[in-house]
PDB file of C-alpha atoms in Angstrom:
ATOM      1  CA  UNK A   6     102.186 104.245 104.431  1.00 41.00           C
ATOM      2  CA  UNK A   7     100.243 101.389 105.636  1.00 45.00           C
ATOM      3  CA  UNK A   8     100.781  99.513 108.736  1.00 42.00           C
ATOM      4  CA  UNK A   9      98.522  96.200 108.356  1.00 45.00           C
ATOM      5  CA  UNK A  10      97.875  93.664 105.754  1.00 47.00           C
ATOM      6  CA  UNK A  11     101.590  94.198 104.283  1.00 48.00           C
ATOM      7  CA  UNK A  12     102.752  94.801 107.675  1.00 45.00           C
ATOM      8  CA  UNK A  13     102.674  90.444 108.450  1.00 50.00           C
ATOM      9  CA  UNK A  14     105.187  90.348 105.274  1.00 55.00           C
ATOM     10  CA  UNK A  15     109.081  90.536 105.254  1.00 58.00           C
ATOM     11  CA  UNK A  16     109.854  94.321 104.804  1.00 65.00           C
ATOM     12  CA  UNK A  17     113.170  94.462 102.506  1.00 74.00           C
ATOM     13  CA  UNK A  18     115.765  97.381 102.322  1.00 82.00           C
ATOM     14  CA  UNK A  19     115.661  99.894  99.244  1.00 86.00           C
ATOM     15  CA  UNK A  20     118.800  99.083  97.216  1.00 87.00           C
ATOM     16  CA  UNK A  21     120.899 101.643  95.635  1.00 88.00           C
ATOM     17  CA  UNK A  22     119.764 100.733  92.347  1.00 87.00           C
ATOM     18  CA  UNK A  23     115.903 101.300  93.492  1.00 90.00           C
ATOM     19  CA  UNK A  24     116.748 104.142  95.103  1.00 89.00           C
ATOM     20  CA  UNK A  25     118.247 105.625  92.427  1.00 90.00           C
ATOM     21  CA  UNK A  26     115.056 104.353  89.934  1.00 91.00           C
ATOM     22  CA  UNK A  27     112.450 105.522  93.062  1.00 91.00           C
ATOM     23  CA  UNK A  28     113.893 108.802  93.792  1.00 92.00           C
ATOM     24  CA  UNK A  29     110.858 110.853  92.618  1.00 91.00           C
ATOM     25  CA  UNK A  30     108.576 108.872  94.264  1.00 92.00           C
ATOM     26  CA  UNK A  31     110.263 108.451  97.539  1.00 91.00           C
ATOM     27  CA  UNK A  32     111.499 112.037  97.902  1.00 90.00           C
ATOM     28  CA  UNK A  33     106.974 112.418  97.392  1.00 86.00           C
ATOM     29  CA  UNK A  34     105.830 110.134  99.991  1.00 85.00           C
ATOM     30  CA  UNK A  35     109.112 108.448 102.287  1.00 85.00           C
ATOM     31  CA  UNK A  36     111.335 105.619 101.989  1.00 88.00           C
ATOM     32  CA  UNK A  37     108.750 103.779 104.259  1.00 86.00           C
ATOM     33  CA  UNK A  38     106.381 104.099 102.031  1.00 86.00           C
ATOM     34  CA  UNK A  39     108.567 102.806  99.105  1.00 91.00           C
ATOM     35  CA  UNK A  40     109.480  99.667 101.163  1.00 91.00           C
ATOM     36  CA  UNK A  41     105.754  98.738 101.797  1.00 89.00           C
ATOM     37  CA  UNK A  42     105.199  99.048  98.014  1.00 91.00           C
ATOM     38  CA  UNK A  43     108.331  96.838  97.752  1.00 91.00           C
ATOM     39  CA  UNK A  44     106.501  94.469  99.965  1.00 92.00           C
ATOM     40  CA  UNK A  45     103.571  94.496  97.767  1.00 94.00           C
ATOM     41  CA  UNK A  46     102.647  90.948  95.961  1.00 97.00           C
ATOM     42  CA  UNK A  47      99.882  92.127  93.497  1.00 97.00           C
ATOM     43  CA  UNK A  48      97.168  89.775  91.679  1.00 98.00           C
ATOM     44  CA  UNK A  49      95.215  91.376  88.520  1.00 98.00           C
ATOM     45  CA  UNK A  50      92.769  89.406  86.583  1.00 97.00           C
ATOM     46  CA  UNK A  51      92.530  90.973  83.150  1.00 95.00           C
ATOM     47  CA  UNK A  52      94.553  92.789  81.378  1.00 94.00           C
ATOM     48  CA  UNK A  53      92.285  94.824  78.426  1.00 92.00           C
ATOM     49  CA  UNK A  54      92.271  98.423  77.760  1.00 92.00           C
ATOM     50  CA  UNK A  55      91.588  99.730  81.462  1.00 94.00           C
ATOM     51  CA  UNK A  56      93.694  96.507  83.192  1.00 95.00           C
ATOM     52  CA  UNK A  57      96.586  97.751  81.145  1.00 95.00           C
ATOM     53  CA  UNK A  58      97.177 100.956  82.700  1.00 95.00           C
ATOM     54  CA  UNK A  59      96.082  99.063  86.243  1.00 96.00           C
ATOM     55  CA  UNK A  60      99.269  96.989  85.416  1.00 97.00           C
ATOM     56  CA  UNK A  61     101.656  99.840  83.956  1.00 96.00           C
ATOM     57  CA  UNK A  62     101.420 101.873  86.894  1.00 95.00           C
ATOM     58  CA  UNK A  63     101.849  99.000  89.386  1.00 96.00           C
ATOM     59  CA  UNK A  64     104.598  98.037  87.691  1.00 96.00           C
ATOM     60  CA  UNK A  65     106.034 101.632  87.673  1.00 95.00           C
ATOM     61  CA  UNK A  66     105.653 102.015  91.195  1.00 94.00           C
ATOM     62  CA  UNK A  67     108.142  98.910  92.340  1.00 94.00           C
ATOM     63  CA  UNK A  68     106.270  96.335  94.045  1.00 95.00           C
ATOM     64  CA  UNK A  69     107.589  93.441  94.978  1.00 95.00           C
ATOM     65  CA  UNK A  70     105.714  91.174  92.062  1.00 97.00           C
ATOM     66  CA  UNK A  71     102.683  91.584  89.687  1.00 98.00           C
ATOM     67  CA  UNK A  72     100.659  88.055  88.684  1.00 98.00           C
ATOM     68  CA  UNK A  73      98.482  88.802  85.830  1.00 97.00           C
ATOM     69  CA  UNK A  74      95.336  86.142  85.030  1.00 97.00           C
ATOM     70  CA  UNK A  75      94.056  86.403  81.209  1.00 96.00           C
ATOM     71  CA  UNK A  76      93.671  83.757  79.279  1.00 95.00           C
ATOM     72  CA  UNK A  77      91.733  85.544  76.291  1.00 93.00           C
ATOM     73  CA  UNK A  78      93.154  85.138  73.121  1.00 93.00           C
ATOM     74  CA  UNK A  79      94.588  88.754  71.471  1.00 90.00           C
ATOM     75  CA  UNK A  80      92.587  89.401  68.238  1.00 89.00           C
ATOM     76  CA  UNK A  81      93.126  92.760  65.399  1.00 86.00           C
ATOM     77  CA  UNK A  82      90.458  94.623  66.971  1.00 85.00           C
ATOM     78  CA  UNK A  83      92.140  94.307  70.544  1.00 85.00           C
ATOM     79  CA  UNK A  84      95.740  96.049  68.921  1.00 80.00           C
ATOM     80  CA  UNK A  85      94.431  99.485  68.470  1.00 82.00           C
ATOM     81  CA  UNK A  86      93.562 100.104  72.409  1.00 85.00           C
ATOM     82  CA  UNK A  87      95.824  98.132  74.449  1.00 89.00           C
ATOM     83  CA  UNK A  88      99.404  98.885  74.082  1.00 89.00           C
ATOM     84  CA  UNK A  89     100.248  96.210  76.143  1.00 90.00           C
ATOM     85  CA  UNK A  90      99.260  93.626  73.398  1.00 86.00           C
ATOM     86  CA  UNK A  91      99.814  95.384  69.721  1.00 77.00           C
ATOM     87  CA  UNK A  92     101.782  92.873  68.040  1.00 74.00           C
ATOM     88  CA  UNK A  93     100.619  89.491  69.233  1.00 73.00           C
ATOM     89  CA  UNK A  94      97.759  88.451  67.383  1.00 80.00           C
ATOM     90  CA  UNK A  95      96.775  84.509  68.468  1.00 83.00           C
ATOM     91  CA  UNK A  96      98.283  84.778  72.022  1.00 89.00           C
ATOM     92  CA  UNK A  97      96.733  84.976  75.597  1.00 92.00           C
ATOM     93  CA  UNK A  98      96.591  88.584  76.845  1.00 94.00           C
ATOM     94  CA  UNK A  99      98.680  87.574  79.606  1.00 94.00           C
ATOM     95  CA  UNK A 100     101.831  86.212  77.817  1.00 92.00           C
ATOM     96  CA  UNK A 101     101.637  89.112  75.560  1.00 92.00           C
ATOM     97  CA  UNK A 102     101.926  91.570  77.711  1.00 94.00           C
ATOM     98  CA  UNK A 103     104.142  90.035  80.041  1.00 94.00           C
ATOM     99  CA  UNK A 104     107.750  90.878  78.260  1.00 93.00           C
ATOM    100  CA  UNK A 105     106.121  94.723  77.946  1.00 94.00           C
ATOM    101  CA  UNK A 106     105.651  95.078  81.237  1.00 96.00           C
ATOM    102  CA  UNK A 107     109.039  93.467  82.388  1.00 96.00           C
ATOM    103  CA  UNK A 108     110.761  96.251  80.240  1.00 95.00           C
ATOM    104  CA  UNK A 109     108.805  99.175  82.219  1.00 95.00           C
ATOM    105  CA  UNK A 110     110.626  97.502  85.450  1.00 95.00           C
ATOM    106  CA  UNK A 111     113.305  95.073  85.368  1.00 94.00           C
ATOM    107  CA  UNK A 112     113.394  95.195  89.301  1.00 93.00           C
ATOM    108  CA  UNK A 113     109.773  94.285  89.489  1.00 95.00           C
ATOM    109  CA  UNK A 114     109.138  90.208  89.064  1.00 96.00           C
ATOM    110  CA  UNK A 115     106.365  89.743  86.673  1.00 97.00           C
ATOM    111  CA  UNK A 116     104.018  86.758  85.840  1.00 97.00           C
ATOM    112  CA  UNK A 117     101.152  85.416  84.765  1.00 96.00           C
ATOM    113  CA  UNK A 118      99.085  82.320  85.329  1.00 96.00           C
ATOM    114  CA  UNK A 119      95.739  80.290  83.847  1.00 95.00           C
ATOM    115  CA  UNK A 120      93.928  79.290  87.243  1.00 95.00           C
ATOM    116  CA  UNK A 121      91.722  81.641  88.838  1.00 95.00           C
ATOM    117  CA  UNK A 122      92.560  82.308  92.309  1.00 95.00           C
ATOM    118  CA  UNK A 123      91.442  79.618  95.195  1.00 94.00           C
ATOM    119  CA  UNK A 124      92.185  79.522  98.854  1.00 92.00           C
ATOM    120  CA  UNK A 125      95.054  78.733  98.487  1.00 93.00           C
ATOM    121  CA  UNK A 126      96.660  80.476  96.054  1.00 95.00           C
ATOM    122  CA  UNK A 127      95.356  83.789  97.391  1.00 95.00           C
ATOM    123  CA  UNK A 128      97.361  83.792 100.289  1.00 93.00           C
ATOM    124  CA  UNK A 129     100.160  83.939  97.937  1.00 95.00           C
ATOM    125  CA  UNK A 130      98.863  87.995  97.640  1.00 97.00           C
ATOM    126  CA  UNK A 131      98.758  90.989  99.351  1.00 95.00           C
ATOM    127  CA  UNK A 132      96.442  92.603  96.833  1.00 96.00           C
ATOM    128  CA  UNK A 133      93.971  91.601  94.335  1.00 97.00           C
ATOM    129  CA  UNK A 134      92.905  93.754  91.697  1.00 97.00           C
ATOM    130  CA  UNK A 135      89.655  92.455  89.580  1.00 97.00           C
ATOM    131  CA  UNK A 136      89.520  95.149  85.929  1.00 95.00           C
ATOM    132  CA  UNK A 137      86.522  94.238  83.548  1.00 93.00           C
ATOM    133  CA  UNK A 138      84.457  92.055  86.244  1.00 92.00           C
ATOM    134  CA  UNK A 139      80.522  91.070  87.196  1.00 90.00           C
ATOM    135  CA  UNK A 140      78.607  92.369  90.497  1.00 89.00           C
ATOM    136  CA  UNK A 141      78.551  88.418  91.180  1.00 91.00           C
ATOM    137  CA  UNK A 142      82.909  87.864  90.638  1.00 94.00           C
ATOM    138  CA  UNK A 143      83.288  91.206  92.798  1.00 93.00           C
ATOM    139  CA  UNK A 144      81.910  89.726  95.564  1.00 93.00           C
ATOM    140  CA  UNK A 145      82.853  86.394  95.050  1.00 95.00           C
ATOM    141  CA  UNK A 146      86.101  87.674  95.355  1.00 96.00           C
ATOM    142  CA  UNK A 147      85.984  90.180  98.008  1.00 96.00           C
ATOM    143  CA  UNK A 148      84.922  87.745 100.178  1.00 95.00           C
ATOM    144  CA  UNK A 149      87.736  85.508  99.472  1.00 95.00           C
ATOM    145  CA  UNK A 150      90.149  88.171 100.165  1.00 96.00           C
ATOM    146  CA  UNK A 151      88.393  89.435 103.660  1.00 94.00           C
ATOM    147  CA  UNK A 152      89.028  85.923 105.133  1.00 93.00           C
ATOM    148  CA  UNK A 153      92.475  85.934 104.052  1.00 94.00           C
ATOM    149  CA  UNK A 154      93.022  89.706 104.942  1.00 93.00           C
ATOM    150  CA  UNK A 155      94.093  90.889 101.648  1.00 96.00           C
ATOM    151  CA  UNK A 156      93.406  94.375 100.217  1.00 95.00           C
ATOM    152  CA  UNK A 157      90.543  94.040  97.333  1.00 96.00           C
ATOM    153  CA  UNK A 158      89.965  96.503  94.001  1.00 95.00           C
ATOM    154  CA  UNK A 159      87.300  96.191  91.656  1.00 94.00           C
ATOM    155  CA  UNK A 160      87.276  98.708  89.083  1.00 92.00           C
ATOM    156  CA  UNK A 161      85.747  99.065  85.420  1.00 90.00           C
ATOM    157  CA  UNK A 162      85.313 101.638  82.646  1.00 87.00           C
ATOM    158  CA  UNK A 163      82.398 102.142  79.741  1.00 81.00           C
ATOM    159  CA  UNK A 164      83.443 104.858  77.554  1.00 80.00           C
ATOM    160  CA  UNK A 165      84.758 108.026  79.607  1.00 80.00           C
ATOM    161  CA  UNK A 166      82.595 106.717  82.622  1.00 79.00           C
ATOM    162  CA  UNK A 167      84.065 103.968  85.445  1.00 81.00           C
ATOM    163  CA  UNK A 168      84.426 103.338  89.177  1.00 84.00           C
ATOM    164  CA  UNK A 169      86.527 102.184  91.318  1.00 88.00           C
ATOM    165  CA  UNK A 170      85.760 100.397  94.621  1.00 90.00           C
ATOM    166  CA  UNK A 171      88.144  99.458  97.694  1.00 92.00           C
ATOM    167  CA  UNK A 172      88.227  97.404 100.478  1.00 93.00           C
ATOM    168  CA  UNK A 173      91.019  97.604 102.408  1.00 92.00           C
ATOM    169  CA  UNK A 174      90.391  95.340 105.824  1.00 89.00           C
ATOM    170  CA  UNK A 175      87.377  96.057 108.315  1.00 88.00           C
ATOM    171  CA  UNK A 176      89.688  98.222 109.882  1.00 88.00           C
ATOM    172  CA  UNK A 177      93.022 100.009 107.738  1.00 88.00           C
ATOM    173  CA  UNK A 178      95.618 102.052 110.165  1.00 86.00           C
ATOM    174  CA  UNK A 179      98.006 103.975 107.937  1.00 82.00           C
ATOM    175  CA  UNK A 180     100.322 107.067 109.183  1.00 80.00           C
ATOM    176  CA  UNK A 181     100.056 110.497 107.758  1.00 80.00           C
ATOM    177  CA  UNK A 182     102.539 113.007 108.255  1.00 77.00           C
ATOM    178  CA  UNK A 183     101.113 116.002 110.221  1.00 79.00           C
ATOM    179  CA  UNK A 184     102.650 119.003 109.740  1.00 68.00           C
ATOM    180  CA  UNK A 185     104.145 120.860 113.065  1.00 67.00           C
ATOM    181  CA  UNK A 186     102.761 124.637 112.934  1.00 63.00           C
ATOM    182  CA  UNK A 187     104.371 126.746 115.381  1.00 60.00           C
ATOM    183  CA  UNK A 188     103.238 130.659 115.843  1.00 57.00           C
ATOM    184  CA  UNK A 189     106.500 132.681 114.182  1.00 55.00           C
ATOM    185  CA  UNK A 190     107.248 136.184 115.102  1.00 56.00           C
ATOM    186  CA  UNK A 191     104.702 138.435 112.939  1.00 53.00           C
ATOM    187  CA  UNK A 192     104.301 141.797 112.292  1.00 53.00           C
ATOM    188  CA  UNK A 193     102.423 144.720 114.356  1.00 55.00           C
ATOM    189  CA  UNK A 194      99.719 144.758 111.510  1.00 52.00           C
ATOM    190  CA  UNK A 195      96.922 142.783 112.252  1.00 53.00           C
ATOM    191  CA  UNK A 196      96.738 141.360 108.585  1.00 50.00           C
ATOM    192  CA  UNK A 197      99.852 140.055 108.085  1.00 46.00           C
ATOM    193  CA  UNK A 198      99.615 137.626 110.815  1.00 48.00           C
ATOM    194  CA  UNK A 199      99.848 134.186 109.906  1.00 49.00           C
ATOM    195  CA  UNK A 200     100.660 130.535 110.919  1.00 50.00           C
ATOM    196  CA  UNK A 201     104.145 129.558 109.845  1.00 50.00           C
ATOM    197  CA  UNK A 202     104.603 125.623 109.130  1.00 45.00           C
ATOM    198  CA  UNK A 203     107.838 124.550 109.339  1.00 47.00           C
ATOM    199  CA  UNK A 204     108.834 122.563 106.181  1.00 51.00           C
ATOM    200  CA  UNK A 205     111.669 120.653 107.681  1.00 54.00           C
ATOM    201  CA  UNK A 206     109.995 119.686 110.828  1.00 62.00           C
ATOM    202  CA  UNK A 207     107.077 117.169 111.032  1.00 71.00           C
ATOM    203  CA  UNK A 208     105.049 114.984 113.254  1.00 79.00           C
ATOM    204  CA  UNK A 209     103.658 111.361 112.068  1.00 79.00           C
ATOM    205  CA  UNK A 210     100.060 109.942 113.610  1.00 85.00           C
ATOM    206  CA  UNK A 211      98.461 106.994 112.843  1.00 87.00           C
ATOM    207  CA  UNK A 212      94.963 107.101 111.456  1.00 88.00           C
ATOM    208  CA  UNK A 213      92.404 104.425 110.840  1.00 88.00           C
ATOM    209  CA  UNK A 214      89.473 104.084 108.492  1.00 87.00           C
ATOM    210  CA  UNK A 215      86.777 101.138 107.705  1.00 88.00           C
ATOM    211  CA  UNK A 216      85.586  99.536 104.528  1.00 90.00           C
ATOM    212  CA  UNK A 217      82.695  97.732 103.723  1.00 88.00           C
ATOM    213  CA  UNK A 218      82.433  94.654 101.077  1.00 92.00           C
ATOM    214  CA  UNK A 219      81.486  94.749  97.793  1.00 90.00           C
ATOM    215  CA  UNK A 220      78.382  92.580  98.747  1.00 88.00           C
ATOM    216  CA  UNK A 221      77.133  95.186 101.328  1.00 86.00           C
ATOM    217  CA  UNK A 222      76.637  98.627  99.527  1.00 78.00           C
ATOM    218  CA  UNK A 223      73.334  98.237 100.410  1.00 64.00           C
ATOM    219  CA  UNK A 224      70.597  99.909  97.869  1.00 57.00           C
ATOM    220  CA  UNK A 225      71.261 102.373  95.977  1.00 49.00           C
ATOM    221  CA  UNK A 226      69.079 104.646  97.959  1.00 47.00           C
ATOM    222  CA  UNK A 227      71.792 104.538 100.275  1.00 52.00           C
ATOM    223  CA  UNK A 228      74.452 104.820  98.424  1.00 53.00           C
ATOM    224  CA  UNK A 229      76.407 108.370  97.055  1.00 55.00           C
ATOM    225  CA  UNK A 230      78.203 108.183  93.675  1.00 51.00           C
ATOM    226  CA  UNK A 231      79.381 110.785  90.892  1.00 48.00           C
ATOM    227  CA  UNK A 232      78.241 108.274  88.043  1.00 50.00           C
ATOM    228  CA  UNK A 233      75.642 106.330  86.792  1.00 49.00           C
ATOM    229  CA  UNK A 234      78.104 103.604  85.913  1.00 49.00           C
ATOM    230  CA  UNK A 235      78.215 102.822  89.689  1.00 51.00           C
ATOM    231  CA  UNK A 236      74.296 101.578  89.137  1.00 49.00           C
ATOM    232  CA  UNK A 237      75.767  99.658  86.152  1.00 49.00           C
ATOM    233  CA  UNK A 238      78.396  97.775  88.143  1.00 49.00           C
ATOM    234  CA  UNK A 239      75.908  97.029  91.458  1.00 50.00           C
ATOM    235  CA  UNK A 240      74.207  95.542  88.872  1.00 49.00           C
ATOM    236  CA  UNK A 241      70.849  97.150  89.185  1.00 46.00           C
ATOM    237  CA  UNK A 242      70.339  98.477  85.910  1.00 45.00           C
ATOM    238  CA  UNK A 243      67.058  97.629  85.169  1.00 44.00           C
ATOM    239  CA  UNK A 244      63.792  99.474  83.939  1.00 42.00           C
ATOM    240  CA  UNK A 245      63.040  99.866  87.689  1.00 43.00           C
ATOM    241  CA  UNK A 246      65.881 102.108  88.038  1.00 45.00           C
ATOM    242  CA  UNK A 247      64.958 104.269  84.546  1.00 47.00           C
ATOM    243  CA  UNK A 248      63.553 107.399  86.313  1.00 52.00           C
ATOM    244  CA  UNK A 249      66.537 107.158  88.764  1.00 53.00           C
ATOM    245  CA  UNK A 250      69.299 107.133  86.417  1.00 50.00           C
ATOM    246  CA  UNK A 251      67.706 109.659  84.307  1.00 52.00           C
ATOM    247  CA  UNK A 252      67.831 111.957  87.038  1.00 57.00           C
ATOM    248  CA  UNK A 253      71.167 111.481  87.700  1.00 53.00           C
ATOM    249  CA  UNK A 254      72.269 112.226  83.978  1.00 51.00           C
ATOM    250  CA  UNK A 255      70.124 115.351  84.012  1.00 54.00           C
ATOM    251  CA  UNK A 256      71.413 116.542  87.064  1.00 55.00           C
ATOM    252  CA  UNK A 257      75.006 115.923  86.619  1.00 50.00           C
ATOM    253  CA  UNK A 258      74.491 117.147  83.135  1.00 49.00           C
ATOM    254  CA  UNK A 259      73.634 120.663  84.660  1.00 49.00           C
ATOM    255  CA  UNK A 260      76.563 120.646  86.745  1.00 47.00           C
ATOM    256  CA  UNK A 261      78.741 119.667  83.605  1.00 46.00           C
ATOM    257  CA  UNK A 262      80.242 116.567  85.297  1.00 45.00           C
ATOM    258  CA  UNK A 263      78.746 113.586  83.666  1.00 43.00           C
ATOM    259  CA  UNK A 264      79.964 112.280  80.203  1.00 43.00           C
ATOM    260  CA  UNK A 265      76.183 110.248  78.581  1.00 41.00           C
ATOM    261  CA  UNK A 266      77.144 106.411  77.996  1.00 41.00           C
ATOM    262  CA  UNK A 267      76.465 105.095  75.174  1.00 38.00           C
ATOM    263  CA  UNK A 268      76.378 101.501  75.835  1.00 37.00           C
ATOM    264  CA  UNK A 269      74.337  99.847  78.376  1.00 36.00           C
ATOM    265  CA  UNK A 270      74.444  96.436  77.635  1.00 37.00           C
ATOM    266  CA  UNK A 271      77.656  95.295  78.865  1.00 36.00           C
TER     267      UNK A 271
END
């Protein structure tokens, strides 16, 4: 679980009812962990096909709140991949899928709003999620939420490719559970010595590790990425880059890892 950015906000205690609803999940990863989640004020802008699931699975995990920004109008076309939004033809994304997500989480407060966020409303946040964005409104944004120390996602989808990027503070300190390994009695055979971890016994540490922002991938000579999409998204998909991105389809096209898009102009 982390131990900045959500650490300057009022930790609650789990209830019985979340708990009860949170048992999986805290049984997976600690009831420390579930009360940082519980801390957790979420912003998403957008809420199509990919920002759906973005918002499902926030809402299943029992933050604290979810604020969902999108003011486009729901159309026929939009009903047959967003299940979120089927039935509300002529409304904003945002109030349709509002009442859908509610019933996935009563405990979870949901809303939505029609301003994009500002200095001042960001502070309202302890994460911001962008779905569906530009290379210019990911860094726009990431460098809103830097100065105001909130975590920052950017992620988008074309066809069975995406990314995903993170920034997560300069500097993020979490603690990871390391296991405590002890040397048990073992047999006179050489081979069937072994290490023996003790389940019900383990030691915590904190770790650290540093981001960079959106803005400061540098080229893409420098960067390392599994998908061509990421050249789509640092915006740098240009003629220039042809030979480049060929290369990368052929080569992950050996290694059978690398779905061909089929839309570029997005």
């Amino acid at each position: 679980y982390i131990t900045n950015n959500l650490s300057t906000r009022t930790m609650v205690e789990i209830t019985d009812d979340e708990a009860a609803l949170y048992d999986r999940q805290i049984r997976l990863w600690g009831v420390d962990a579930q009360r940082s989640l519980r801390a957790a004020d979420v912003f998403v802008k957008r809420c199509g096909p990919l920002g759906a699931e973005v918002c499902k699975n926030i809402v299943l995990s029992g933050v604290n709140s979810l604020t969902l920004l999108d003011t486009r109008i729901v159309e026929d076309k939009h009903s047959a991949t967003n299940f979120l939004i089927r039935t509300s033809v002529g409304k904003s994304f945002a109030e349709t899928a509002l009442p859908n997500l509610q019933i996935l989480n009563p405990l979870v407060k949901v809303d939505h709003v029609t301003e994009d966020l500002t200095y001042e409303t960001i502070q309202n946040y302890s994460v911001v999620c962008i779905t569906d964005g530009s290379k210019a409104e990911y860094e726009k944004t990431n460098k809103l939420c830097r100065k105001h120390g909130v975590m920052f996602l950017a992620t988008n989808t074309w066809g069975m490719t995406g990314f995903m990027f993170q920034d997560c503070g300069e500097v993020y300190k979490y603690i990871a559970e390391k296991p405590k390994v002890s040397h048990g009695k073992s047999s006179d055979k050489p081979d069937t010595k072994r290490r023996k971890v003790e389940d019900n016994e383990s030691e915590y540490e904190e770790r650290e590790v540093r981001f960079t922002e959106y803005s400061k991938l540098g080229p893409l000579s420098s960067l390392r990425f599994s998908s061509p999409a990421v050249l789509i998204a640092h915006g740098e998909w240009k003629s220039r880059d042809m030979s480049c991105v060929l290369e990368i389809f052929l080569k992950r096209s050996r290694l059978g890892g690398c779905p061909i898009l089929d839309d570029y102009d997005h």
